[in-house]
Amino acid sequence: MTPALLTPRLLLRPLEHEDSLALADLLNRPEVARGLCTIPKPFTPLHASAMILMIRAAETRGLEFVWAVENSEGDVVGQIGLRQLRPGCAQLGYAFLPEFWGQGLGSEALEAVLDWATRQARFTTIEAETHHDNPASLHLLEKMGFADRGPIQRFSLAQQGQIPLMAFQKSLTPPLQLAVA
């Protein structure tokens, strides 16, 4: 089960069916949609409901963990998640409403997710991809210790074609377990 995570300014909580409208609004924003490969355009509330159901099903098997990101006013300002690619390795995904860009919310949310993932010791490696011309996302990944693995190509549902991306990877080191004598 995806746990709630609390940061100084954010509540990261599991996505709920009631988040369908907010998720559709977020993922339909042109500035956001252009950077997402697996999201069709337009992305309707029905798509969002189906996505939430699929996430919840994968969550029960420990394959996916996705959080709605709420600010201190209780507004959903983004989403962030991890999806298992193979044993020990997860793909990171995140999106935030453009009006909240540049406020450090991505860093705060990502730090909480990475801290949780490290403590769980479920994943030893996190992979991420972003547009080569998305300086904010490139900066966020580098700032959080992701290593640049170079350019790749992916098919984008929104753009109906191959798009260039930059691949990143981060190794997680679980906290030391001290033996009690």
mmCIF file of C-alpha atoms in Angstrom:
data_model
loop_
_atom_site.group_PDB
_atom_site.id
_atom_site.type_symbol
_atom_site.label_atom_id
_atom_site.label_comp_id
_atom_site.label_asym_id
_atom_site.label_seq_id
_atom_site.Cartn_x
_atom_site.Cartn_y
_atom_site.Cartn_z
ATOM 1 C CA MET A 1 0.000 0.000 0.000
ATOM 2 C CA THR A 2 1.221 3.483 -0.827
ATOM 3 C CA PRO A 3 1.736 5.322 2.481
ATOM 4 C CA ALA A 4 1.057 8.989 3.122
ATOM 5 C CA LEU A 5 4.258 11.055 3.298
ATOM 6 C CA LEU A 6 4.460 14.452 4.980
ATOM 7 C CA THR A 7 7.000 17.173 4.211
ATOM 8 C CA PRO A 8 7.196 20.714 5.599
ATOM 9 C CA ARG A 9 4.902 22.048 2.834
ATOM 10 C CA LEU A 10 3.308 18.986 1.238
ATOM 11 C CA LEU A 11 1.167 15.955 1.852
ATOM 12 C CA LEU A 12 1.872 13.070 -0.484
ATOM 13 C CA ARG A 13 -1.038 10.648 -0.312
ATOM 14 C CA PRO A 14 -2.272 7.729 -2.405
ATOM 15 C CA LEU A 15 -4.308 8.714 -5.456
ATOM 16 C CA GLU A 16 -8.056 8.305 -4.913
ATOM 17 C CA HIS A 17 -10.923 8.089 -7.393
ATOM 18 C CA GLU A 18 -11.901 11.628 -6.362
ATOM 19 C CA ASP A 19 -8.593 12.841 -7.854
ATOM 20 C CA SER A 20 -9.736 12.026 -11.416
ATOM 21 C CA LEU A 21 -10.639 15.620 -12.312
ATOM 22 C CA ALA A 22 -7.464 17.087 -10.817
ATOM 23 C CA LEU A 23 -5.314 14.426 -12.503
ATOM 24 C CA ALA A 24 -6.996 15.031 -15.873
ATOM 25 C CA ASP A 25 -6.475 18.791 -15.487
ATOM 26 C CA LEU A 26 -2.801 18.306 -14.612
ATOM 27 C CA LEU A 27 -1.987 15.864 -17.408
ATOM 28 C CA ASN A 28 -3.927 17.840 -20.046
ATOM 29 C CA ARG A 29 -1.900 21.007 -19.520
ATOM 30 C CA PRO A 30 0.106 21.472 -22.753
ATOM 31 C CA GLU A 31 3.281 22.340 -20.814
ATOM 32 C CA VAL A 32 2.935 19.093 -18.848
ATOM 33 C CA ALA A 33 1.579 16.792 -21.581
ATOM 34 C CA ARG A 34 4.465 17.469 -23.952
ATOM 35 C CA GLY A 35 6.832 15.798 -21.501
ATOM 36 C CA LEU A 36 4.793 12.639 -20.908
ATOM 37 C CA CYS A 37 5.226 9.634 -23.195
ATOM 38 C CA THR A 38 2.561 7.284 -21.854
ATOM 39 C CA ILE A 39 -0.368 9.705 -21.575
ATOM 40 C CA PRO A 40 -2.811 10.089 -24.493
ATOM 41 C CA LYS A 41 -3.987 13.527 -25.529
ATOM 42 C CA PRO A 42 -6.600 14.569 -24.693
ATOM 43 C CA PHE A 43 -6.486 12.921 -21.269
ATOM 44 C CA THR A 44 -10.043 12.831 -19.936
ATOM 45 C CA PRO A 45 -11.369 12.272 -16.408
ATOM 46 C CA LEU A 46 -12.377 8.782 -17.614
ATOM 47 C CA HIS A 47 -8.739 8.120 -18.585
ATOM 48 C CA ALA A 48 -7.716 9.387 -15.149
ATOM 49 C CA SER A 49 -10.221 7.105 -13.382
ATOM 50 C CA ALA A 50 -8.944 4.099 -15.338
ATOM 51 C CA MET A 51 -5.352 5.084 -14.585
ATOM 52 C CA ILE A 52 -6.086 5.325 -10.871
ATOM 53 C CA LEU A 53 -7.729 1.880 -10.896
ATOM 54 C CA MET A 54 -4.701 0.383 -12.684
ATOM 55 C CA ILE A 55 -2.316 2.074 -10.248
ATOM 56 C CA ARG A 56 -4.271 0.758 -7.262
ATOM 57 C CA ALA A 57 -4.230 -2.795 -8.707
ATOM 58 C CA ALA A 58 -0.448 -2.627 -9.290
ATOM 59 C CA GLU A 59 -0.020 -1.131 -5.827
ATOM 60 C CA THR A 60 -1.598 -4.201 -4.191
ATOM 61 C CA ARG A 61 1.121 -6.330 -5.830
ATOM 62 C CA GLY A 62 3.895 -3.904 -4.775
ATOM 63 C CA LEU A 63 4.632 -2.914 -8.383
ATOM 64 C CA GLU A 64 3.623 0.746 -8.335
ATOM 65 C CA PHE A 65 3.428 3.547 -5.779
ATOM 66 C CA VAL A 66 1.866 6.854 -6.833
ATOM 67 C CA TRP A 67 1.088 9.871 -4.703
ATOM 68 C CA ALA A 68 -1.157 12.868 -5.205
ATOM 69 C CA VAL A 69 0.826 15.906 -4.052
ATOM 70 C CA GLU A 70 -1.204 18.386 -2.001
ATOM 71 C CA ASN A 71 -0.031 21.805 -0.865
ATOM 72 C CA SER A 72 -0.816 23.262 2.561
ATOM 73 C CA GLU A 73 -4.170 24.567 1.263
ATOM 74 C CA GLY A 74 -5.221 21.008 0.346
ATOM 75 C CA ASP A 75 -5.000 21.572 -3.420
ATOM 76 C CA VAL A 76 -3.613 18.793 -5.609
ATOM 77 C CA VAL A 77 -0.617 20.471 -7.267
ATOM 78 C CA GLY A 78 1.000 17.398 -8.788
ATOM 79 C CA GLN A 79 1.625 13.697 -8.734
ATOM 80 C CA ILE A 80 4.756 11.601 -8.283
ATOM 81 C CA GLY A 81 5.320 7.884 -8.408
ATOM 82 C CA LEU A 82 7.495 4.833 -8.827
ATOM 83 C CA ARG A 83 6.709 1.879 -11.111
ATOM 84 C CA GLN A 84 8.715 -1.320 -10.968
ATOM 85 C CA LEU A 85 10.543 -1.956 -14.243
ATOM 86 C CA ARG A 86 12.262 -5.136 -13.084
ATOM 87 C CA PRO A 87 13.132 -6.565 -9.664
ATOM 88 C CA GLY A 88 15.012 -3.928 -7.681
ATOM 89 C CA CYS A 89 14.531 -1.157 -10.262
ATOM 90 C CA ALA A 90 11.764 1.445 -10.524
ATOM 91 C CA GLN A 91 10.897 4.158 -13.035
ATOM 92 C CA LEU A 92 10.278 7.608 -11.517
ATOM 93 C CA GLY A 93 7.529 9.798 -12.888
ATOM 94 C CA TYR A 94 6.289 13.190 -11.762
ATOM 95 C CA ALA A 95 4.245 16.136 -12.960
ATOM 96 C CA PHE A 96 3.298 19.421 -11.309
ATOM 97 C CA LEU A 97 0.907 22.185 -12.298
ATOM 98 C CA PRO A 98 2.840 24.910 -14.134
ATOM 99 C CA GLU A 99 1.696 27.606 -11.717
ATOM 100 C CA PHE A 100 3.655 25.796 -8.980
ATOM 101 C CA TRP A 101 6.888 25.353 -10.950
ATOM 102 C CA GLY A 102 10.003 27.004 -9.541
ATOM 103 C CA GLN A 103 8.896 26.805 -5.900
ATOM 104 C CA GLY A 104 10.930 23.757 -4.878
ATOM 105 C CA LEU A 105 7.882 21.501 -4.553
ATOM 106 C CA GLY A 106 9.327 18.916 -6.952
ATOM 107 C CA SER A 107 12.509 18.692 -4.889
ATOM 108 C CA GLU A 108 10.551 18.393 -1.667
ATOM 109 C CA ALA A 109 8.243 15.676 -3.025
ATOM 110 C CA LEU A 110 11.065 13.749 -4.711
ATOM 111 C CA GLU A 111 13.186 13.845 -1.565
ATOM 112 C CA ALA A 112 10.299 12.333 0.432
ATOM 113 C CA VAL A 113 9.739 9.585 -2.146
ATOM 114 C CA LEU A 114 13.443 8.731 -2.368
ATOM 115 C CA ASP A 115 13.709 8.656 1.429
ATOM 116 C CA TRP A 116 10.708 6.308 1.597
ATOM 117 C CA ALA A 117 12.087 4.087 -1.184
ATOM 118 C CA THR A 118 15.483 3.879 0.524
ATOM 119 C CA ARG A 119 13.920 2.869 3.850
ATOM 120 C CA GLN A 120 11.759 0.231 2.150
ATOM 121 C CA ALA A 121 14.804 -1.339 0.448
ATOM 122 C CA ARG A 122 12.393 -2.549 -2.252
ATOM 123 C CA PHE A 123 14.320 -0.767 -4.995
ATOM 124 C CA THR A 124 18.079 -0.420 -5.323
ATOM 125 C CA THR A 125 17.940 1.634 -8.523
ATOM 126 C CA ILE A 126 15.628 4.409 -9.691
ATOM 127 C CA GLU A 127 15.535 5.402 -13.363
ATOM 128 C CA ALA A 128 14.073 8.602 -14.777
ATOM 129 C CA GLU A 129 13.689 10.244 -18.169
ATOM 130 C CA THR A 130 13.069 13.841 -19.151
ATOM 131 C CA HIS A 131 13.116 16.049 -22.212
ATOM 132 C CA HIS A 132 16.553 17.345 -23.113
ATOM 133 C CA ASP A 133 15.025 20.832 -23.316
ATOM 134 C CA ASN A 134 13.400 20.755 -19.871
ATOM 135 C CA PRO A 135 15.998 22.568 -17.746
ATOM 136 C CA ALA A 136 13.919 22.447 -14.541
ATOM 137 C CA SER A 137 13.535 18.670 -14.663
ATOM 138 C CA LEU A 138 17.160 18.165 -15.696
ATOM 139 C CA HIS A 139 18.240 20.335 -12.742
ATOM 140 C CA LEU A 140 15.925 18.492 -10.333
ATOM 141 C CA LEU A 141 17.298 15.070 -11.266
ATOM 142 C CA GLU A 142 20.913 16.229 -11.104
ATOM 143 C CA LYS A 143 20.303 18.014 -7.781
ATOM 144 C CA MET A 144 18.806 14.814 -6.322
ATOM 145 C CA GLY A 145 21.871 12.783 -7.291
ATOM 146 C CA PHE A 146 20.697 11.112 -10.489
ATOM 147 C CA ALA A 147 23.495 10.280 -12.936
ATOM 148 C CA ASP A 148 23.066 11.269 -16.590
ATOM 149 C CA ARG A 149 22.983 8.124 -18.746
ATOM 150 C CA GLY A 150 22.680 10.005 -22.020
ATOM 151 C CA PRO A 151 20.110 10.514 -24.774
ATOM 152 C CA ILE A 152 17.419 7.988 -25.683
ATOM 153 C CA GLN A 153 14.335 7.887 -27.925
ATOM 154 C CA ARG A 154 10.803 6.996 -26.749
ATOM 155 C CA PHE A 155 7.428 6.843 -28.460
ATOM 156 C CA SER A 156 5.071 9.538 -27.177
ATOM 157 C CA LEU A 157 1.317 8.908 -27.242
ATOM 158 C CA ALA A 158 0.677 12.646 -26.922
ATOM 159 C CA GLN A 159 2.959 13.509 -29.843
ATOM 160 C CA GLN A 160 2.305 10.312 -31.821
ATOM 161 C CA GLY A 161 5.954 9.756 -32.607
ATOM 162 C CA GLN A 162 9.473 9.230 -31.331
ATOM 163 C CA ILE A 163 10.825 11.979 -29.098
ATOM 164 C CA PRO A 164 14.340 12.569 -27.738
ATOM 165 C CA LEU A 165 14.785 12.230 -23.992
ATOM 166 C CA MET A 166 17.621 12.166 -21.484
ATOM 167 C CA ALA A 167 17.947 9.088 -19.263
ATOM 168 C CA PHE A 168 19.029 9.242 -15.623
ATOM 169 C CA GLN A 169 19.706 6.684 -12.905
ATOM 170 C CA LYS A 170 20.181 6.775 -9.144
ATOM 171 C CA SER A 171 21.382 3.989 -6.882
ATOM 172 C CA LEU A 172 19.740 3.824 -3.478
ATOM 173 C CA THR A 173 21.713 2.789 -0.440
ATOM 174 C CA PRO A 174 19.550 1.386 2.349
ATOM 175 C CA PRO A 175 20.268 2.768 5.823
ATOM 176 C CA LEU A 176 22.651 0.722 7.939
ATOM 177 C CA GLN A 177 20.990 -1.705 10.323
ATOM 178 C CA LEU A 178 22.877 -1.661 13.606
ATOM 179 C CA ALA A 179 22.984 -4.948 15.443
ATOM 180 C CA VAL A 180 21.954 -4.787 19.075
ATOM 181 C CA ALA A 181 24.169 -6.895 21.338
#
